[in-house]
Coordinates of C-alpha atoms and ligand atoms in Angstrom, one line a residue:
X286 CA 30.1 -0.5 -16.3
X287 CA 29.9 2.9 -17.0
X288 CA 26.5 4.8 -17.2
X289 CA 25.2 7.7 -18.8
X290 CA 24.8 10.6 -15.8
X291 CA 21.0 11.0 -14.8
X292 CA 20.3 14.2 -13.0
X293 CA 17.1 13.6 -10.9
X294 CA 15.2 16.7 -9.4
X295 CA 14.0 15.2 -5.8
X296 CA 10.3 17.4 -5.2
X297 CA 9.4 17.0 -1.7
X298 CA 7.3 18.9 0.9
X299 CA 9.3 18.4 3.7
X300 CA 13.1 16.9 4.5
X301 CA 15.2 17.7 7.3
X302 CA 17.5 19.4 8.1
X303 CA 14.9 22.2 7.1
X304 CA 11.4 20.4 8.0
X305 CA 10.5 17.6 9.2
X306 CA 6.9 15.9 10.6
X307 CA 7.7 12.7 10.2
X308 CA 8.8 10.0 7.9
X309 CA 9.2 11.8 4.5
X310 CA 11.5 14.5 6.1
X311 CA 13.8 11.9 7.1
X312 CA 13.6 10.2 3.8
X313 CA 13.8 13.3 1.7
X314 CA 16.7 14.6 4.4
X315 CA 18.8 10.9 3.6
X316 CA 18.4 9.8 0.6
X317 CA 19.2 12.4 -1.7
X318 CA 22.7 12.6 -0.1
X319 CA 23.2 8.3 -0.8
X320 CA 21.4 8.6 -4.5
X321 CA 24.5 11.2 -5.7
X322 CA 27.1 9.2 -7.4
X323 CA 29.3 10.4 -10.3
X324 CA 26.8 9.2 -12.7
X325 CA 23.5 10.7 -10.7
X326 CA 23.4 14.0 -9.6
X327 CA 20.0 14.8 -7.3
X328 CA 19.2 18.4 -6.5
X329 CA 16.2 18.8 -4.1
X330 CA 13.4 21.0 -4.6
X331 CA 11.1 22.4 -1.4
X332 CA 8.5 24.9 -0.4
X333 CA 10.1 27.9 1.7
X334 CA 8.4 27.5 4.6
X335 CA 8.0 29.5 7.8
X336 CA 8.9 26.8 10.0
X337 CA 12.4 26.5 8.3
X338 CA 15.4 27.5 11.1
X339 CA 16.4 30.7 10.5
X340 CA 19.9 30.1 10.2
X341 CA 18.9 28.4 6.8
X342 CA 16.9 31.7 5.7
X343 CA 19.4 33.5 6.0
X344 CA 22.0 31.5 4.2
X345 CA 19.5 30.8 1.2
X346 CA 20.2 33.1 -1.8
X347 CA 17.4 34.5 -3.9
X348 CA 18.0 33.2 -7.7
X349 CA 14.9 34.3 -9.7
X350 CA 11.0 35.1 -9.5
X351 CA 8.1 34.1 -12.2
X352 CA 4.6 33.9 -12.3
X353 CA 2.4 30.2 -11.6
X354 CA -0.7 29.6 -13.6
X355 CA -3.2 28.0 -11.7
X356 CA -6.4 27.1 -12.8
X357 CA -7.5 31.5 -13.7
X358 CA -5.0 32.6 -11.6
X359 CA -1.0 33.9 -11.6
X360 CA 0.6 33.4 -8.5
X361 CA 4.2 34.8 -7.7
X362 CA 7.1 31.9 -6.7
X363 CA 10.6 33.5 -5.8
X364 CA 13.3 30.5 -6.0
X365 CA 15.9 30.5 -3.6
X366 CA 18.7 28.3 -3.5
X367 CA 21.1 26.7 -0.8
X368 CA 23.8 23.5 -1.3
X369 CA 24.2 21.9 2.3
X370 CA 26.9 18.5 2.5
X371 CA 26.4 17.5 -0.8
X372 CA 23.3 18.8 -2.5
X373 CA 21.9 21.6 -3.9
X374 CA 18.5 22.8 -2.6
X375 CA 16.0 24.8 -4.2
X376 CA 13.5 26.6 -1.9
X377 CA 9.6 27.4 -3.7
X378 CA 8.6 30.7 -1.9
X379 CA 5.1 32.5 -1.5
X380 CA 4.4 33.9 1.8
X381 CA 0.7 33.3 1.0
X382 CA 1.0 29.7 0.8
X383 CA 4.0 29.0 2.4
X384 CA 4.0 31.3 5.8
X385 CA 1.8 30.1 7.9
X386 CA 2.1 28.7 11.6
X387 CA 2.3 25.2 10.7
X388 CA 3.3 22.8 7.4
X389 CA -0.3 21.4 7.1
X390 CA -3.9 21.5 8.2
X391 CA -5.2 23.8 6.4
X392 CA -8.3 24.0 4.6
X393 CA -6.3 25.1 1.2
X394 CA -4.3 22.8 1.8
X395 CA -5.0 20.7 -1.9
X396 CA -4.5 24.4 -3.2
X397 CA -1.4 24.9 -1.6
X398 CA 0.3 21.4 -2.8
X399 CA -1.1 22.0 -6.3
X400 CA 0.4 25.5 -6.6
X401 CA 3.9 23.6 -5.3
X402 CA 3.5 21.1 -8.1
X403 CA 3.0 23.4 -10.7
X404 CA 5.6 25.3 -9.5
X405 CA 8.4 23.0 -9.7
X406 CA 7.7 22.5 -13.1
X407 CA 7.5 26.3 -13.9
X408 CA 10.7 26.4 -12.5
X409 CA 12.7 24.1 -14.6
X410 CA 12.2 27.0 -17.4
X411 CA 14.5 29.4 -14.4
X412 CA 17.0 27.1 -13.6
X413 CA 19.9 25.7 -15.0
X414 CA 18.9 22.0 -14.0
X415 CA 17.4 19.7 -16.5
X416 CA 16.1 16.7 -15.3
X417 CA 15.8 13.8 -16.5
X418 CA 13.8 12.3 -13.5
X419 CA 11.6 13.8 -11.5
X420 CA 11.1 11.6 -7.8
X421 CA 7.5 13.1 -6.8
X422 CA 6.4 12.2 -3.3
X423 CA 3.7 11.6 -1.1
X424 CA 0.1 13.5 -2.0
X425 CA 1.8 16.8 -1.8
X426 CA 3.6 16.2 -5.2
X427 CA 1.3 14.0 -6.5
X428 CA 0.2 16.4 -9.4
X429 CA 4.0 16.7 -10.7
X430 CA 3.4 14.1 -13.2
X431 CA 0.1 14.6 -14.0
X432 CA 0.6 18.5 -14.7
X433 CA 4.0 17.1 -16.9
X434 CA 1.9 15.4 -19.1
X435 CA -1.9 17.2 -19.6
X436 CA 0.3 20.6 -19.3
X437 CA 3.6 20.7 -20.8
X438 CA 3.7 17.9 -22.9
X439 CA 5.2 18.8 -26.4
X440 CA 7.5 21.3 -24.8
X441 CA 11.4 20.2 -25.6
X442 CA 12.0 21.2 -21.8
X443 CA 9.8 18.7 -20.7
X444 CA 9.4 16.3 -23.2
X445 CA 11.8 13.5 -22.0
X446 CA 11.4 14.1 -18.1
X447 CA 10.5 10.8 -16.4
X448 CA 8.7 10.4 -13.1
X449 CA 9.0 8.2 -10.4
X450 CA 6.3 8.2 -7.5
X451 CA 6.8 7.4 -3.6
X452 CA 4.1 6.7 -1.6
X453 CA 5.2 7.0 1.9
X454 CA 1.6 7.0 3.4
X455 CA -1.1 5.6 1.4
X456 CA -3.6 6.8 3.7
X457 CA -2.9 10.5 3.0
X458 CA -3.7 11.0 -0.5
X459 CA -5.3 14.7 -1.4
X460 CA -9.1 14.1 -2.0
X461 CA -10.7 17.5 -2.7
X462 CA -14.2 19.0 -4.2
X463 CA -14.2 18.2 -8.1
X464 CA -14.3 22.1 -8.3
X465 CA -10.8 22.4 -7.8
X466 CA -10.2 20.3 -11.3
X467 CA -11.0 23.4 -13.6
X468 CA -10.9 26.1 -10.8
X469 CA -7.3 25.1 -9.7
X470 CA -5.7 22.3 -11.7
X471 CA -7.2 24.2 -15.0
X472 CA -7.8 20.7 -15.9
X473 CA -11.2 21.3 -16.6
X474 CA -12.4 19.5 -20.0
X475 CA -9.3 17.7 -19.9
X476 CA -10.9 14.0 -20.5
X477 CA -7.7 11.6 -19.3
X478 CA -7.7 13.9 -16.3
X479 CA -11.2 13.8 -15.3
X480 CA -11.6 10.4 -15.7
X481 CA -7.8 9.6 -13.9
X482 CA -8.4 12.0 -10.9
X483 CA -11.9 11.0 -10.9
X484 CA -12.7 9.7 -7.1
X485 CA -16.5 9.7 -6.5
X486 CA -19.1 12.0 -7.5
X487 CA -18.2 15.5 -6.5
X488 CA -14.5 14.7 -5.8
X489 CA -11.6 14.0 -7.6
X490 CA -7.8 12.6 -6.0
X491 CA -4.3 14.1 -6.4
X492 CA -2.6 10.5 -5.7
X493 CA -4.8 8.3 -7.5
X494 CA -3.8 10.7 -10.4
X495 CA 0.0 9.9 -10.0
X496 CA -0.7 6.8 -9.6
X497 CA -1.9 6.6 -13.4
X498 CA 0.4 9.2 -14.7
X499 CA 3.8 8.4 -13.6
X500 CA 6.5 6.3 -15.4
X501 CA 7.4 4.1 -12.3
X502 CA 5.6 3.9 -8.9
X503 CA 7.6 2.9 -5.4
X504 CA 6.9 2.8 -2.4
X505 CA 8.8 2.0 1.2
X506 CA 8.9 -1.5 2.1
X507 CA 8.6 -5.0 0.1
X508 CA 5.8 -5.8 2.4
X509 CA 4.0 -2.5 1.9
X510 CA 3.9 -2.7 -1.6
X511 CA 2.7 -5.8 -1.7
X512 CA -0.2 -5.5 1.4
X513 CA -1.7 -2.1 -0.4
X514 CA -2.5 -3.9 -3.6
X515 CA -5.5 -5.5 -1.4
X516 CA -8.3 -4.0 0.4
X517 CA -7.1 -4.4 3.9
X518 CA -4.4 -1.9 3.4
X519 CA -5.5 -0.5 -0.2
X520 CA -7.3 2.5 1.5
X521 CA -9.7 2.4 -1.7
X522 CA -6.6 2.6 -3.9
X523 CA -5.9 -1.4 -4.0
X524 CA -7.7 -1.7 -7.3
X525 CA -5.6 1.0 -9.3
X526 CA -2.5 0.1 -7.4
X527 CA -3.0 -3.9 -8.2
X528 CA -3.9 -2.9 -12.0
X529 CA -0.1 -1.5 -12.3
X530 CA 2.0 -4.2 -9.9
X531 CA 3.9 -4.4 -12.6
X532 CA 5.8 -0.7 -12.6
X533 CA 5.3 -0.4 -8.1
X534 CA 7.9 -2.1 -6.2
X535 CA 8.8 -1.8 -2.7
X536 CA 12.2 -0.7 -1.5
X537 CA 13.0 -0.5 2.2
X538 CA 13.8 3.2 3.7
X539 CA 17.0 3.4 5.3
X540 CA 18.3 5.6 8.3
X541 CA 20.7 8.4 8.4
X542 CA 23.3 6.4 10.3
X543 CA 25.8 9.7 10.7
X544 CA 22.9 11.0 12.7
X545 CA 22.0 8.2 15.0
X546 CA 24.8 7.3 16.2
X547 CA 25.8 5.6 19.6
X548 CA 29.0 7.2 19.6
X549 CA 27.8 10.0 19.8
X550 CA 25.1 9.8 22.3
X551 CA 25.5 11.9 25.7
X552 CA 27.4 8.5 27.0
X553 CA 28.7 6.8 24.4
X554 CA 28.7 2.9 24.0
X555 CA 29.3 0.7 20.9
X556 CA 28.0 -3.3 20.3
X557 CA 31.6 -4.0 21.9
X558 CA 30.9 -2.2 25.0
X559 CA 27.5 -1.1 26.5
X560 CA 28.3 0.5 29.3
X561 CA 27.8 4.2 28.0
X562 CA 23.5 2.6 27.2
X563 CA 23.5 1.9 31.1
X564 CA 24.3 5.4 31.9
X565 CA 22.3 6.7 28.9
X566 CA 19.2 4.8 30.7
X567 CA 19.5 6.0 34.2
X568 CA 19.9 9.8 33.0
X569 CA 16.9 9.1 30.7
X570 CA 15.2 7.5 33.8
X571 CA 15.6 10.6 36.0
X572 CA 14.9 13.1 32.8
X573 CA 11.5 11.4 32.6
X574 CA 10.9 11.5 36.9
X575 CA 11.0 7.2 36.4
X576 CA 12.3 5.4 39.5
X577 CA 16.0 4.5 37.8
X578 CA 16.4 1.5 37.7
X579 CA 18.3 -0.8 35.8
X580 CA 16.4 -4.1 36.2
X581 CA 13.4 -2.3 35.5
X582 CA 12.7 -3.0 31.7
X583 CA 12.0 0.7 29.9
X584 CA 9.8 0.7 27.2
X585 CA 9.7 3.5 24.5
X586 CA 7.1 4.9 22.3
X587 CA 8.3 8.0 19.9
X588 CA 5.8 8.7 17.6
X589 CA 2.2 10.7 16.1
X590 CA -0.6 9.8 18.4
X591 CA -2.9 7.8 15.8
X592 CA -4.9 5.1 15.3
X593 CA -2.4 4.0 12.8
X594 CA 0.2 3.8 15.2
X595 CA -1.6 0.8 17.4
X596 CA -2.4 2.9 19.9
X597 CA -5.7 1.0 21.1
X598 CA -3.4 -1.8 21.8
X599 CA -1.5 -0.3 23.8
X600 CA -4.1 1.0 26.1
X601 CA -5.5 -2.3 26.4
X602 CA -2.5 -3.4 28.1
X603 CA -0.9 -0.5 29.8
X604 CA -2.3 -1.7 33.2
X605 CA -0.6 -5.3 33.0
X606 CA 2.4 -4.0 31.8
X607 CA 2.9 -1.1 34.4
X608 CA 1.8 -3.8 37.0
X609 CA 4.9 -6.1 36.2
X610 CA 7.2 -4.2 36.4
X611 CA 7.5 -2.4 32.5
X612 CA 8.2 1.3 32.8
X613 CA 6.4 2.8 29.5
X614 CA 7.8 6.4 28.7
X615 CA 5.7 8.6 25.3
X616 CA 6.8 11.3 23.6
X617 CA 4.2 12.5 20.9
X618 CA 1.6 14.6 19.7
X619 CA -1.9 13.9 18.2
X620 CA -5.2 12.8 18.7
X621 CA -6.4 14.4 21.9
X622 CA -7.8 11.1 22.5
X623 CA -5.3 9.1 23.0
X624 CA -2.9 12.4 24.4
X625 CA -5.3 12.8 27.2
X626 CA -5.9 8.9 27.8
X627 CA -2.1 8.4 28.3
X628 CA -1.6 11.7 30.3
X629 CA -4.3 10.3 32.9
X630 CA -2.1 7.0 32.8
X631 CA 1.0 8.6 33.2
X632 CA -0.3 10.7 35.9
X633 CA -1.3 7.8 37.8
X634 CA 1.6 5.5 37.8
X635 CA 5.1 5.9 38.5
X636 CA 6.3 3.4 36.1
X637 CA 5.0 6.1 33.2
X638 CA 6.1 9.4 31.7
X639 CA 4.7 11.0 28.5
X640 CA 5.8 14.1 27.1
X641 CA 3.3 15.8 24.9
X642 CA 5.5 17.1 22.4
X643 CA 7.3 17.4 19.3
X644 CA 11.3 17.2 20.2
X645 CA 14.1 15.7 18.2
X646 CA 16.7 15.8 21.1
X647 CA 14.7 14.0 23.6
X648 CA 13.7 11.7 21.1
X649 CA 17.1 10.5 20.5
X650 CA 18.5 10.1 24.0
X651 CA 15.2 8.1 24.3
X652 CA 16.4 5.5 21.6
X653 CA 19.6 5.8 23.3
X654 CA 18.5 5.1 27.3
X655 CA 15.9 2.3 26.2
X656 CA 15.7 -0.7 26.1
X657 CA 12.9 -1.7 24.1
X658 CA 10.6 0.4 21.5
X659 CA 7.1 -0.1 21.1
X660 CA 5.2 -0.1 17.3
X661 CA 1.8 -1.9 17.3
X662 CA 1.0 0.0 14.3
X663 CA -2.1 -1.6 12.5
X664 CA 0.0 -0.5 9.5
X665 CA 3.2 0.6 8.5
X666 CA 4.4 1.6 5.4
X667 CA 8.3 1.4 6.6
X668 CA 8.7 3.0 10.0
X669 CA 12.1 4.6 10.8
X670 CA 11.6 4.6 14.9
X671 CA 12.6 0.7 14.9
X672 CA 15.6 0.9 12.6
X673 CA 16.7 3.6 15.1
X674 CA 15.9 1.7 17.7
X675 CA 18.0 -1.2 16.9
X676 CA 21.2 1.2 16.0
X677 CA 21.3 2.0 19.5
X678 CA 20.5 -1.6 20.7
X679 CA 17.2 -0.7 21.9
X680 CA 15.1 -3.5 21.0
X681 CA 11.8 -3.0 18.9
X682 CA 9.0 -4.7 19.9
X683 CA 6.5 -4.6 16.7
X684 CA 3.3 -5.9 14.8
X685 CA 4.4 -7.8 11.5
X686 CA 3.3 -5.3 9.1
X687 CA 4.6 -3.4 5.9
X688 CA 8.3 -2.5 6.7
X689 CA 8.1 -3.2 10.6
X690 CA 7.7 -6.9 8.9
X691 CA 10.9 -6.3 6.5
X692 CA 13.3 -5.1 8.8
X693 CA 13.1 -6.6 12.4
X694 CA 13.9 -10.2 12.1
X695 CA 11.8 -11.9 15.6
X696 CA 13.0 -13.5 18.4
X697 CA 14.3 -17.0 18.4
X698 CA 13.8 -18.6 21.7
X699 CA 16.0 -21.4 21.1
X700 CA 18.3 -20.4 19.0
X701 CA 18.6 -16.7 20.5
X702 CA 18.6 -15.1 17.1
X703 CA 16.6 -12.4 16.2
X704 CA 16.8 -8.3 16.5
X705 CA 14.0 -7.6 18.0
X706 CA 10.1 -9.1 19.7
X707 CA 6.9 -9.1 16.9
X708 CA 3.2 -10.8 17.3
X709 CA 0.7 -10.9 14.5
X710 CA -2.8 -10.2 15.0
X711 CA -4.7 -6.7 16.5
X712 CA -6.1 -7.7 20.2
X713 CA -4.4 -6.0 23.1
X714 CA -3.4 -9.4 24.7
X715 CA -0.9 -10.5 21.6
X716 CA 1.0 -6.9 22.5
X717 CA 0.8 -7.6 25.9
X718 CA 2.0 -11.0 25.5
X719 CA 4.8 -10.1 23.3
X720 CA 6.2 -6.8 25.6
X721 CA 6.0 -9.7 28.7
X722 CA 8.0 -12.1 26.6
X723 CA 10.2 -9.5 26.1
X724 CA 10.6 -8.9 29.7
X725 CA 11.2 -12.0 30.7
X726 CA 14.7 -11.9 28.0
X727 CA 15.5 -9.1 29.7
X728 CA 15.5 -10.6 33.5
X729 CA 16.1 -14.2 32.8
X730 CA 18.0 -14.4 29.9
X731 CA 20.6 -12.3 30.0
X732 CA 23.1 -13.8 27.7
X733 CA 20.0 -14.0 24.7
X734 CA 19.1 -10.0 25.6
X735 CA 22.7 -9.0 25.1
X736 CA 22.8 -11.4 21.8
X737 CA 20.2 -9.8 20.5
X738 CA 21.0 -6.0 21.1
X739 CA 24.8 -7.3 19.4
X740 CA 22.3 -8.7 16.4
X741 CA 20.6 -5.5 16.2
X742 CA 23.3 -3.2 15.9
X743 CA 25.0 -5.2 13.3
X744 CA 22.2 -4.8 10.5
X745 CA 22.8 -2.9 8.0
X746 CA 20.4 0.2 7.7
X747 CA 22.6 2.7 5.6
X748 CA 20.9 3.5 2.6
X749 CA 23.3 2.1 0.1
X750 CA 21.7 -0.8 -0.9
X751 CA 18.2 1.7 -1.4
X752 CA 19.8 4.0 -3.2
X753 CA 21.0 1.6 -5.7
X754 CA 17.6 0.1 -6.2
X755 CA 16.3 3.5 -6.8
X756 CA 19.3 4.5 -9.3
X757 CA 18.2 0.8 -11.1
X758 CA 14.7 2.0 -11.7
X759 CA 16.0 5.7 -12.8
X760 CA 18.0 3.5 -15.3
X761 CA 15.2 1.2 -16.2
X762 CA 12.6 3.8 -17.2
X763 CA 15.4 5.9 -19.2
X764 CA 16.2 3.1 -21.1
Ligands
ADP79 P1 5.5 8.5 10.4 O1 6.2 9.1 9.1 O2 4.4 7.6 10.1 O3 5.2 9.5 11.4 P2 8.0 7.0 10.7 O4 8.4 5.9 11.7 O5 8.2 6.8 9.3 O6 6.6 7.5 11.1 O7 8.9 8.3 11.1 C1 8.8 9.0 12.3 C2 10.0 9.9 12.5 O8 9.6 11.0 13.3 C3 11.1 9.2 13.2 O9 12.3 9.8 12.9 C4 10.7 9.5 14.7 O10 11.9 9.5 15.5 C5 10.2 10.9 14.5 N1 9.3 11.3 15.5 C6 8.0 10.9 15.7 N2 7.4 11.5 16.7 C7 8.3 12.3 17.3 C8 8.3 13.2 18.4 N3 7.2 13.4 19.1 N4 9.4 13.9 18.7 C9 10.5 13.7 17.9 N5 10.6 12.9 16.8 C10 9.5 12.2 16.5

């Protein structure tokens, strides 16, 4: 059947191959690319920041300049433009906002995402895009649709623009001092805003707002979507999110699988022959200063240093696991808490390595050279780290939550299927147990371990089938 074309303007903060922190820049990096299809063309649109590699810099062209109301103030956006594989990118640049020494943390940092917001939409009157969807994400775009409607509804431009909203991270969401409604947002007076935005007393909430404003609401994993309609996982936002169920759904995130790739790891091995993962594992081994060998099990944990990320667990059973036999190797940045906690571990035993550290090369040849990958996360919206995991046969050992629930199918000890180890509840032991159980696969059971590496490479984590769900609900809310 042949459908009308939908261009879609894809408003992001970050997305590799330009920036990326963590989740959303591999999302926004992906699934633009699998969303283009004769009938939907997605351009992307991003804020020009410092940290961007050079070699893109110079290859962006400068297309136009305008001025950005913001609450009493004009600020100056330049709009550069790039097409990389097949999309076009547009690059939002102000040096004020935009060059600074990192992405985020900063105290403007609500100022800085609502000057993007705006900006975007400013921009459609510069371009020669029109679109008819705009795919807002995370809190940094969250204003995108409520600025569409309080501020530029009635314009012919805008008037037929649908949104669609991702939450990636409900716990992230852009709660700032009710000031910044009038004195920013130049939403003051604004009734549907006020009350919409309206978070406690003296503050008021960027996501809660898209929440309310936008046309369709998604976010990254069935599970997910389901979990943060209830107060567990609803970070206060349960009660708004549960009142719309029926325009949020959940589609799982997939992977770039160009990028991870076993074949093209520094020794390269397939399901059909694993040799090249042995080799990977004792160079990673001797990388990280481990004692290589290959009937020690090695366990992996790539990630931000967070309570989110189960790290408590993990330090409740580092000990036992280091004691049999598990080499644990960390690569990460965060908390200086949990850095320093598992640098003294590391320090200590010879079975550990951490590396303190943001770094996408050693990250891969660490999915590469494992054999299993830790995620205790006390939540998880999707999580990419497992799904890469399991492309390169390293086995993820998880808690069954949001997407880590959706995409690792557990361990059958009778029948041997499965892709990969899980455990329910939050106490150190039921982590501990479930790495051990693991272990035991891997030196006993050979035959089963090897089954389920085959088992993990097999599934299917291209984003084709997400992509289509997301060009359904383009469809749906254009109808
Ligand atoms: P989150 O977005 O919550 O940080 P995700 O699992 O969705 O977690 O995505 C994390 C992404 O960031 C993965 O691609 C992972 O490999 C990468 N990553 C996390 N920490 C590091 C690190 N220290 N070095 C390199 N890559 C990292």
């Amino acid at each position: 059947m042949a459908y009308k074309k939908i261009n879609v303007l894809f408003a992001s903060f970050e997305a590799t191959p330009f920036i990326k922190t963590g989740g959303l820049g591999d999302v926004a990096g992906s699934l633009p690319a699998a969303l283009q299809y004769p009938a939907c063309e997605v351009r992307v649109i991003l804020p020009k920041l410092r940290q961007i590699p050079q070699q893109y810099h110079d290859q962006m062209q400068f297309l136009t300049s305008f001025g950005v109301p913001l609450g009493w103030r004009v600020q100056h956006c330049g709009v550069f433009t790039l097409k990389l594989g097949k999309i076009r990118y547009y690059f939002l640049d102000n040096e004020y906002y935009f060059y600074r020494d990192s992405a985020y943390g900063y105290g403007d940092d609500c100022e800085r995402v609502a000057y993007f917001s705006k900006a975007v939409l400013e921009c459609l009157q510069h371009i020669d895009f029109h679109p008819d969807i705009i795919h807002a994400n995370d809190w940094h775009t969250a204003l995108i649709p409520v600025f569409l409607r309080e501020q530029y509804r009635g314009m012919e431009l805008y008037d037929r623009i649908k949104t669609v909203y991702t939450i990636h991270n409900l716990k992230f969401q852009g709660v700032c001092w009710r000031f910044y409604l009038g004195d920013i947002l130049g939403l003051a007076g604004c009734k549907n805003a006020e009350d919409q935005l309206n978070w406690d007393r003296d503050a008021i909430n960027f996501m809660q707002g898209a929440l309310y404003y936008s046309d369709y609401i998604t976010t990254v994993s069935p599970t997910y979507a389901r979990e943060i309609c209830g107060s567990t996982f609803g970070e206060g936002l349960d009660g708004v999110l549960a009142q719309h169920q029926d325009r949020l759904e959940g589609i799982l995130n997939g992977i770039d699988t160009e990028k991870f790739d076993p074949q093209k790891a520094a020794f390269p091995f397939s399901a059909a022959d694993m040799s090249g993962k042995r080799a990977c594992k004792a160079a990673l081994q001797q990388e990280l200063g481990l004692p290589v060998r290959d009937d020690s099990p090695l366990a992996v944990l790539i990630s931000r240093l967070t309570d989110q990320k189960g790290l408590d667990l993990l330090a409740g059973c580092l000990g036992s696991l280091l004691y049999n036999n598990v080499q644990i190797a960390i690569l990460g940045t965060g908390d200086p808490h949990y850095e320093g906690m598992l640098s003294n571990a590391a320090n200590a035993n010879e079975n550990m390595a951490i590396r303190l550290a943001f770094d996408e090369p050693l990250s891969q040849r660490m999915y590469a050279g494992a054999d299993m990958l830790l995620m205790p996360s006390l939540f998880e919206p999707c999580g990419l780290n497992q799904m890469i995991a399991m492309a390169y046969g390293t086995l993820p050992v998880v808690r069954e939550t949001g997407g880590l629930r959706d995409s690792v199918i557990p361990y059958n000890q009778f029948t041997g299927e499965g892709t990969g180890f899980s455990f329910r509840g939050t106490s150190a032991w039921e982590l501990e147990n479930c790495v051990l159980t693991a272990a035991r696969v891997f030196w006993d059971n050979r035959e089963h371990w090897e089954r389920l590496q085959k088992q993990a490479m097999a599934q299917d984590f291209s984003w084709k089938n997400s992509a289509k769900a997301y060009r359904a609900i383009y469809r749906k809310i254009l109808a």
